[in-house]
Amino acid sequence: MKKILFIFCTSALMISCGTSSKGNSSSAEKVKMADPSEFASSITSDELKTMLYKYASDEFEGRETGEKGQKMAVEYLKSQYKDLGIPTPLGEDDYFQEVPLEKQSVSEASITVNGKSFKAFDDHIVLRASSSVDISTNEIIFIGYGIDADNYSDYKNIDVKGKIVLAKSGEPKDEEGNYVTSGTAEDTKWTNGRQSLSSKREAAKKNGAKGLIYMDSALFMRYAPYYQKQATSGTSGRLSLKSNEEGILMLMITEDLGKALHPTILENHKPQSIKTNLNLAIENKSESVTSENVVAFIEGSEKPDEILVISAHLDHNGMSDGEIYNGADDDGSGTVAILEIAEAFKMAKETGSGPKRSILFLHVTGEEKGLLGSRHYTDNDPIFPLENTIADLNIDMIGRIDPKRKEGDRNYIYLIGSDKLSTDLHNISEEVNKKHTNIELDYTYNDENDPNRFYYRSDHYNFAKNNIPVIFYFNGTHDDYHKPSDTPDKIEYDLLENRTRLVFYTAWEVANRDERIVVDKATE
């Protein structure tokens, strides 16, 4: 950030010369006349590299949510903003939005069905239990596939309030072989692995069930060894947002246990009451954990109540078996990109060149644990009202090249979500790129039928679900994704510089245009 004084003086001179013949110009005139390239030039590969080698170093121990390395990371970000003179919206010296979490150790359930015992990790695993459980019942509700969509619902005309429901994996198909909820043969949120878990859990919760027993033999084979390893090694389990509401109980079971609960479960998907004697006991073990989002803020000169959010996640996967998961690309690259973008806007602010709208620089925690920090911001504690939030530009992995991408320019970026809610935002993004950066914008993963479902897998989604337009900037995965080998020496710093400038130019246009971007679509 050593160029700041030189560029500050150059920009001030440019604005001064451009307004001298008119005397004292308004803020609006100055913003209009300012050339954003003067500020974008402060975003350099050298500065990005210097910061990333620090942020993704072994010193930060992989930035595990709630652990020592993550605490060091947030202090580093705070120090960067203080050095830049960029304030916090929380007042005084408080750059941290606390995110209350709960860490739950892996629980072993005791289950008998009609007097027969079933074994933990062989037949069942506890996915979620917010409290200890001791249930004896002679009725459960078989809810078929557990789907509750606008055009198809297994919950129609059946009361599950306060009941334990049993659902199986998958989704029915029509006569043409297409899934009933989408009308296509591509996976949906009801059939796609981990997303199907959360979708069916939310459906059960919305309909008032107190517990969901979910039969998915394929996922069970993937999950059970991991859960058993955690239980036997004493490793602490999953993190979740702490809530005053009691969460829904969720178990995953094998086909054998499914058939014990409902003998015709494989061929039958008609929702119905099942008479069976089920005894279920779980000892809940949990502890409170506090993590932090880091927030910094530049107030708008003309429309300060309209907020543009620029986000990236600050956490990664910590350490395992003595190895550090540095997370240089995921998401050290997005983290340092925001710092450089913030510096550029600070320079513009100091020269009287806006931005017209306010900008919140939001570094969220717990992305790797389930988008926890961004969900806390949008669902529990938005610092600024969501109705005043005009867009979220989310940066998650922009420092590498996707080895699976065999055609096209090296200088590319995947854009996801830009046209989902706002044609306006999509068009701005395209025009800004043509004018300033000439990056190949690749929309491969923006496809509604993308089996990776990346649109739902980073922090922008918590804004999108609230009908806030988003763009997700992403370089794709690579062989080092979520491995200790994701290190800063493998980053393509020239690409990181150009991609960061693209985000800055897009943010500049969104923040400074006369009209707020239009939302012309809605999240389903």
XYZ file of C-alpha atoms in Angstrom:
524
model
C 0.000 0.000 0.000
C 2.958 2.302 -0.514
C 1.482 3.882 -3.647
C -1.340 5.560 -1.774
C 0.341 8.977 -1.339
C 1.371 9.273 -4.990
C -2.014 8.252 -6.343
C -3.795 10.411 -3.806
C -1.890 13.477 -5.035
C -2.407 12.582 -8.690
C -6.138 12.108 -8.185
C -6.484 15.309 -6.206
C -4.688 17.242 -8.941
C -6.895 15.687 -11.624
C -10.082 16.630 -9.782
C -8.766 20.088 -8.938
C -7.893 20.833 -12.558
C -11.171 19.439 -13.789
C -13.241 21.713 -11.538
C -11.226 24.927 -11.407
C -13.167 26.714 -14.129
C -16.454 26.150 -12.302
C -15.378 27.072 -8.816
C -16.669 24.794 -6.072
C -18.260 21.744 -7.704
C -20.751 19.499 -5.964
C -19.850 16.007 -4.735
C -21.971 14.562 -7.524
C -19.953 16.430 -10.178
C -16.680 15.277 -8.683
C -17.765 11.636 -8.615
C -18.922 11.893 -12.203
C -15.644 13.399 -13.378
C -13.330 11.097 -11.429
C -11.576 8.359 -13.384
C -11.815 5.104 -11.375
C -8.695 3.745 -13.102
C -6.642 6.186 -11.012
C -7.803 4.369 -7.898
C -7.832 0.881 -9.421
C -4.120 1.259 -10.161
C -3.491 1.035 -6.413
C -4.544 -2.627 -6.634
C -1.287 -4.420 -7.415
C -0.060 -7.978 -7.540
C 2.881 -7.071 -5.292
C 0.663 -5.833 -2.485
C -1.748 -8.743 -2.870
C 1.185 -11.155 -2.709
C 2.715 -9.545 0.374
C -0.573 -9.696 2.281
C -1.455 -13.212 1.164
C 1.920 -14.650 2.164
C 1.189 -13.306 5.636
C -2.509 -14.207 5.800
C -2.089 -17.763 4.469
C 1.097 -18.479 6.421
C 1.554 -21.270 8.961
C 1.418 -18.585 11.656
C -2.363 -18.396 11.243
C -2.755 -22.186 11.699
C -5.353 -22.573 8.947
C -7.799 -20.014 10.436
C -10.128 -22.625 11.969
C -13.384 -21.019 13.074
C -13.257 -20.050 16.745
C -9.664 -21.213 17.193
C -6.384 -19.352 17.809
C -5.488 -18.949 14.131
C -8.861 -17.421 13.268
C -8.488 -14.982 16.186
C -5.099 -13.943 14.787
C -6.651 -13.512 11.349
C -9.349 -11.115 12.531
C -6.783 -9.063 14.438
C -4.698 -8.845 11.267
C -7.693 -7.592 9.271
C -8.533 -5.056 11.950
C -4.968 -3.727 11.897
C -5.075 -3.364 8.106
C -8.252 -1.278 8.224
C -6.901 0.872 11.039
C -3.696 1.492 9.081
C -5.800 2.546 6.094
C -7.896 4.838 8.252
C -11.114 3.044 7.297
C -13.559 3.092 10.213
C -15.891 0.459 11.578
C -19.680 0.872 11.442
C -19.914 -0.490 14.992
C -18.340 2.565 16.616
C -15.017 3.407 18.241
C -12.514 0.587 17.799
C -14.943 -2.319 17.374
C -14.380 -3.995 13.994
C -15.809 -7.340 15.155
C -19.394 -8.485 14.844
C -19.634 -11.373 17.298
C -21.103 -14.582 15.911
C -22.371 -16.893 18.680
C -21.846 -20.533 17.795
C -22.395 -23.901 19.382
C -19.946 -26.753 19.017
C -21.593 -30.126 19.341
C -19.602 -33.262 19.962
C -20.589 -36.322 17.975
C -23.449 -38.018 19.777
C -24.115 -41.740 19.818
C -27.775 -42.657 19.754
C -29.278 -45.734 21.346
C -32.066 -47.061 19.110
C -34.390 -50.048 19.380
C -37.241 -50.818 16.983
C -39.827 -53.385 18.149
C -37.294 -54.674 20.649
C -34.381 -54.998 18.183
C -31.267 -52.883 18.835
C -29.386 -51.058 16.091
C -25.771 -49.999 16.364
C -24.375 -46.462 16.160
C -22.231 -45.804 13.059
C -23.205 -49.167 11.579
C -26.927 -48.454 11.304
C -27.416 -44.823 12.287
C -25.637 -41.523 12.942
C -26.835 -38.363 14.685
C -26.634 -35.393 12.323
C -28.290 -32.868 14.637
C -29.480 -32.846 18.235
C -29.780 -29.513 20.019
C -30.633 -31.167 23.337
C -30.582 -34.558 24.999
C -33.314 -36.897 23.787
C -35.238 -39.729 25.428
C -38.204 -40.768 23.282
C -40.483 -43.775 23.381
C -43.244 -43.800 20.799
C -45.490 -46.263 19.016
C -46.056 -44.008 15.998
C -43.918 -42.277 13.425
C -45.032 -40.531 10.229
C -43.624 -41.854 6.970
C -43.391 -38.804 4.754
C -42.216 -40.429 1.518
C -39.317 -38.466 0.037
C -39.784 -35.605 2.489
C -40.262 -33.018 -0.273
C -42.272 -29.830 0.154
C -42.171 -27.821 -3.093
C -44.739 -25.573 -4.767
C -45.681 -28.159 -7.383
C -45.210 -31.316 -5.289
C -45.452 -31.925 -1.541
C -45.268 -35.085 0.538
C -46.664 -33.052 3.440
C -49.974 -32.294 1.767
C -52.983 -33.324 3.894
C -50.908 -34.946 6.660
C -50.238 -33.521 10.115
C -46.680 -33.989 11.376
C -46.655 -31.344 14.121
C -44.698 -32.586 17.119
C -44.051 -35.974 15.444
C -40.988 -37.921 14.325
C -41.026 -38.221 10.540
C -39.285 -40.807 8.379
C -38.173 -39.887 4.844
C -36.082 -41.544 2.178
C -33.574 -40.115 -0.279
C -34.394 -39.174 -3.825
C -37.284 -37.625 -5.682
C -40.035 -39.170 -7.826
C -39.925 -38.802 -11.606
C -42.627 -38.276 -14.203
C -43.373 -40.531 -17.176
C -40.628 -38.876 -19.218
C -38.024 -39.646 -16.547
C -37.771 -36.054 -15.279
C -37.847 -35.042 -11.638
C -41.283 -33.821 -10.615
C -40.160 -30.591 -8.956
C -38.073 -29.327 -11.879
C -39.292 -31.144 -14.988
C -35.682 -31.991 -15.911
C -33.372 -34.972 -15.496
C -30.726 -32.895 -13.693
C -30.302 -33.162 -9.916
C -32.369 -30.754 -7.823
C -31.996 -29.472 -4.275
C -34.091 -32.472 -3.195
C -31.745 -35.034 -4.765
C -28.307 -33.430 -4.623
C -26.287 -34.916 -1.750
C -25.735 -32.570 1.179
C -28.200 -30.043 -0.182
C -30.952 -32.635 -0.070
C -30.222 -33.085 3.641
C -30.723 -29.413 4.413
C -33.729 -29.098 2.079
C -35.565 -32.026 3.646
C -34.619 -30.935 7.158
C -36.039 -27.448 6.503
C -39.213 -28.974 5.040
C -39.713 -31.108 8.151
C -39.034 -28.135 10.418
C -41.395 -25.846 8.478
C -44.189 -28.387 8.836
C -43.717 -28.685 12.589
C -41.974 -32.059 12.939
C -39.778 -32.457 16.008
C -37.443 -34.942 14.368
C -36.422 -36.329 10.972
C -35.099 -39.838 10.410
C -33.581 -39.867 6.934
C -32.715 -43.019 5.003
C -29.882 -42.492 2.514
C -27.563 -45.480 2.270
C -25.147 -43.837 -0.187
C -24.591 -40.738 1.949
C -24.477 -42.877 5.073
C -21.493 -44.794 3.672
C -19.674 -41.470 3.175
C -20.587 -39.896 6.503
C -20.383 -42.778 8.961
C -16.571 -43.314 8.939
C -15.997 -39.589 9.529
C -18.483 -39.417 12.398
C -17.107 -42.580 13.973
C -13.526 -41.249 13.744
C -14.584 -38.056 15.500
C -16.387 -39.961 18.220
C -13.541 -42.388 18.934
C -10.785 -39.765 18.770
C -12.639 -37.303 20.969
C -12.512 -34.670 18.232
C -15.127 -31.962 18.725
C -17.942 -32.016 16.233
C -19.903 -29.638 14.066
C -20.416 -25.934 14.569
C -23.787 -24.283 14.204
C -25.271 -20.888 14.916
C -26.431 -20.672 18.502
C -30.152 -20.161 18.733
C -32.736 -19.739 21.456
C -34.988 -21.989 19.414
C -34.640 -25.729 19.779
C -33.472 -27.170 16.471
C -34.995 -30.187 14.828
C -33.533 -33.601 15.645
C -32.011 -35.320 12.604
C -30.712 -38.875 12.172
C -29.376 -40.637 9.081
C -30.016 -44.358 8.827
C -29.242 -47.343 6.638
C -31.664 -49.329 4.506
C -31.805 -52.113 7.127
C -33.000 -49.737 9.832
C -35.360 -48.078 7.358
C -37.024 -51.408 6.592
C -37.298 -52.170 10.300
C -39.223 -48.931 10.775
C -41.322 -49.359 7.626
C -41.029 -52.727 5.800
C -42.193 -51.366 2.413
C -40.091 -48.183 2.501
C -38.164 -48.981 -0.706
C -41.116 -49.425 -3.041
C -43.637 -47.234 -1.224
C -43.622 -43.448 -0.990
C -47.174 -42.765 0.141
C -47.144 -40.614 3.331
C -48.856 -42.422 6.182
C -48.839 -43.081 9.904
C -46.679 -46.084 10.832
C -47.348 -48.071 13.987
C -44.012 -49.191 15.355
C -42.339 -49.202 18.760
C -39.349 -46.852 18.623
C -37.073 -46.099 21.576
C -34.489 -43.391 21.003
C -31.993 -41.946 23.501
C -29.264 -39.360 22.786
C -26.974 -37.565 25.217
C -26.297 -34.103 23.860
C -22.819 -32.674 24.432
C -22.182 -29.106 23.365
C -20.224 -25.975 24.250
C -20.511 -22.321 23.334
C -17.992 -20.824 20.903
C -17.630 -17.211 19.828
C -16.275 -16.232 16.450
C -16.222 -12.921 14.621
C -17.107 -11.271 11.359
C -14.842 -8.324 10.549
C -16.579 -5.178 9.301
C -15.250 -1.888 7.917
C -17.230 0.929 6.351
C -16.974 3.868 3.984
C -19.974 6.164 4.200
C -21.552 7.345 0.970
C -21.385 11.033 0.058
C -24.902 11.338 -1.368
C -26.911 8.210 -0.570
C -25.339 6.963 2.679
C -28.367 4.846 3.621
C -27.960 2.631 0.543
C -25.378 -0.068 1.264
C -23.218 -2.082 -1.129
C -21.678 -5.142 0.567
C -18.375 -6.602 -0.625
C -17.797 -9.940 1.090
C -15.313 -12.797 1.441
C -14.845 -15.454 4.092
C -11.912 -15.158 6.456
C -11.822 -18.739 7.765
C -10.416 -22.008 6.470
C -10.071 -25.604 7.694
C -7.430 -25.296 10.387
C -5.106 -28.211 11.075
C -5.426 -31.988 10.834
C -2.938 -34.745 11.607
C -0.185 -32.177 12.090
C -0.724 -30.480 8.721
C -1.853 -26.879 8.259
C -4.557 -26.066 5.735
C -3.358 -22.590 4.723
C -6.270 -21.751 2.416
C -4.385 -19.336 0.188
C -6.900 -19.480 -2.636
C -9.825 -20.486 -0.391
C -10.334 -17.777 0.641
C -7.155 -15.884 1.353
C -7.358 -14.590 -2.205
C -10.783 -13.044 -1.643
C -9.757 -11.665 1.734
C -6.743 -9.711 0.478
C -8.710 -8.630 -2.598
C -11.207 -6.859 -0.334
C -8.388 -5.083 1.501
C -7.040 -3.724 -1.787
C -10.521 -2.697 -2.951
C -11.091 -0.936 0.375
C -7.831 0.971 -0.049
C -8.878 2.121 -3.525
C -12.239 3.407 -2.274
C -10.570 5.109 0.682
C -8.353 7.010 -1.741
C -11.408 8.033 -3.759
C -13.118 9.216 -0.589
C -10.107 11.288 0.446
C -10.022 13.075 -2.923
C -13.723 13.914 -2.757
C -14.631 11.316 -5.355
C -17.303 9.392 -3.554
C -18.527 6.780 -3.367
C -22.089 8.117 -3.548
C -23.452 5.049 -1.731
C -21.974 3.473 1.373
C -19.802 0.367 1.171
C -19.578 -2.330 3.835
C -16.456 -4.497 3.651
C -17.631 -7.748 5.234
C -15.222 -10.560 6.126
C -17.353 -13.451 7.355
C -16.436 -16.351 9.579
C -17.590 -19.965 9.468
C -18.134 -20.276 5.714
C -16.469 -23.669 5.748
C -18.841 -24.734 8.534
C -22.027 -23.908 6.625
C -22.020 -20.191 5.698
C -22.464 -19.381 9.383
C -21.049 -15.856 9.544
C -22.996 -14.549 6.566
C -26.153 -16.280 7.791
C -25.758 -14.594 11.172
C -25.412 -11.236 9.417
C -28.486 -11.647 7.212
C -30.762 -13.698 9.492
C -29.898 -12.526 12.999
C -28.005 -9.254 13.101
C -27.823 -7.205 9.899
C -25.784 -4.127 10.799
C -27.680 -2.240 8.105
C -31.276 -3.043 7.109
C -31.446 -5.633 4.351
C -33.999 -3.518 2.485
C -31.288 -0.833 2.193
C -28.690 -3.308 0.941
C -28.464 -2.872 -2.826
C -26.141 -5.791 -3.716
C -23.500 -8.199 -2.466
C -20.316 -8.784 -4.466
C -18.857 -11.967 -2.987
C -15.279 -13.092 -3.640
C -14.438 -16.728 -2.904
C -11.321 -18.137 -4.643
C -9.954 -15.854 -7.372
C -6.229 -16.672 -7.386
C -5.904 -19.864 -9.424
C -6.820 -21.530 -12.724
C -9.350 -24.352 -13.002
C -7.464 -27.316 -14.562
C -10.746 -28.731 -15.880
C -11.230 -25.645 -18.045
C -9.686 -26.785 -21.341
C -10.890 -23.976 -23.600
C -10.844 -20.212 -23.330
C -8.561 -17.469 -22.093
C -6.227 -17.873 -19.129
C -7.475 -14.489 -17.989
C -11.005 -15.580 -17.043
C -13.318 -15.654 -14.049
C -16.456 -17.648 -13.356
C -19.420 -15.413 -12.547
C -22.329 -16.957 -10.669
C -25.629 -15.315 -9.835
C -25.221 -12.007 -11.640
C -28.476 -12.426 -13.577
C -30.474 -14.404 -11.002
C -32.181 -11.397 -9.428
C -31.184 -8.334 -11.439
C -30.696 -7.941 -15.180
C -29.416 -4.484 -14.281
C -26.523 -5.853 -12.209
C -25.622 -8.386 -14.887
C -25.473 -5.692 -17.565
C -23.357 -3.413 -15.370
C -20.916 -6.262 -14.791
C -20.600 -6.967 -18.510
C -20.172 -3.312 -19.482
C -17.612 -2.575 -16.767
C -15.523 -5.567 -17.808
C -15.503 -4.547 -21.473
C -14.483 -1.020 -20.580
C -11.786 -1.722 -18.004
C -10.477 -5.280 -17.565
C -11.322 -7.471 -20.583
C -11.507 -10.658 -18.551
C -13.295 -13.607 -20.141
C -16.482 -13.922 -18.098
C -17.407 -17.594 -17.908
C -20.965 -18.482 -16.842
C -20.535 -22.274 -16.819
C -21.443 -22.616 -13.145
C -24.295 -20.120 -13.383
C -26.406 -22.782 -15.077
C -29.511 -23.655 -13.052
C -28.731 -27.326 -13.692
C -25.086 -27.156 -12.603
C -24.627 -30.343 -10.546
C -22.048 -28.589 -8.328
C -24.726 -26.156 -7.100
C -22.056 -23.504 -6.436
C -24.708 -20.772 -6.334
C -25.842 -22.192 -2.998
C -22.396 -22.845 -1.564
C -20.828 -19.488 -0.722
C -21.781 -16.497 1.383
C -23.576 -14.514 -1.322
C -26.461 -16.983 -1.101
C -27.559 -15.675 2.300
C -28.052 -12.294 0.637
C -29.656 -13.755 -2.481
C -32.247 -15.661 -0.472
C -33.331 -12.239 0.815
C -33.739 -10.970 -2.767
C -30.553 -8.920 -2.668
C -28.754 -9.070 -6.062
C -25.388 -10.826 -5.948
C -22.343 -11.693 -7.988
C -20.126 -14.578 -6.905
C -16.549 -14.332 -8.291
C -14.885 -17.758 -8.468
C -11.954 -19.362 -10.296
C -13.192 -22.946 -9.876
C -11.690 -25.767 -7.853
C -8.305 -27.377 -8.385
C -6.186 -30.239 -7.054
C -5.247 -28.248 -3.932
C -8.822 -27.372 -2.978
C -9.356 -28.082 0.751
C -5.892 -29.594 1.053
C -2.750 -28.502 2.941
C -1.214 -27.778 -0.478
C -3.401 -24.678 -1.053
C -0.443 -22.371 -0.437
C 0.403 -18.792 -1.550
C 3.253 -19.831 -3.853
C 0.683 -21.371 -6.230
C -1.363 -18.201 -6.707
C -1.361 -16.526 -10.147
C -0.842 -12.989 -8.870
C -1.343 -11.222 -12.192
C -4.759 -12.863 -12.479
C -5.544 -12.042 -8.863
C -4.759 -8.382 -9.571
C -6.947 -8.168 -12.664
C -9.857 -10.025 -11.063
C -9.681 -7.784 -7.991
C -9.780 -4.730 -10.242
C -12.871 -6.127 -11.972
C -14.664 -6.328 -8.623
C -13.537 -2.782 -7.796
C -14.763 -1.348 -11.106
C -18.098 -3.153 -10.722
C -18.467 -1.873 -7.165
C -17.534 1.627 -8.349
C -20.308 1.657 -10.940
C -22.927 0.176 -8.591
C -22.018 2.612 -5.817
C -21.851 5.732 -7.986
C -24.586 5.414 -10.603
C -27.560 7.731 -10.358
C -30.193 5.037 -9.834
C -30.184 2.080 -7.507
C -29.933 -1.199 -9.404
C -33.302 -2.749 -10.152
C -34.392 -6.131 -8.767
C -36.555 -7.692 -11.479
C -36.644 -11.300 -10.295
C -37.138 -13.029 -6.966
C -35.571 -15.967 -5.151
C -37.908 -18.947 -5.102
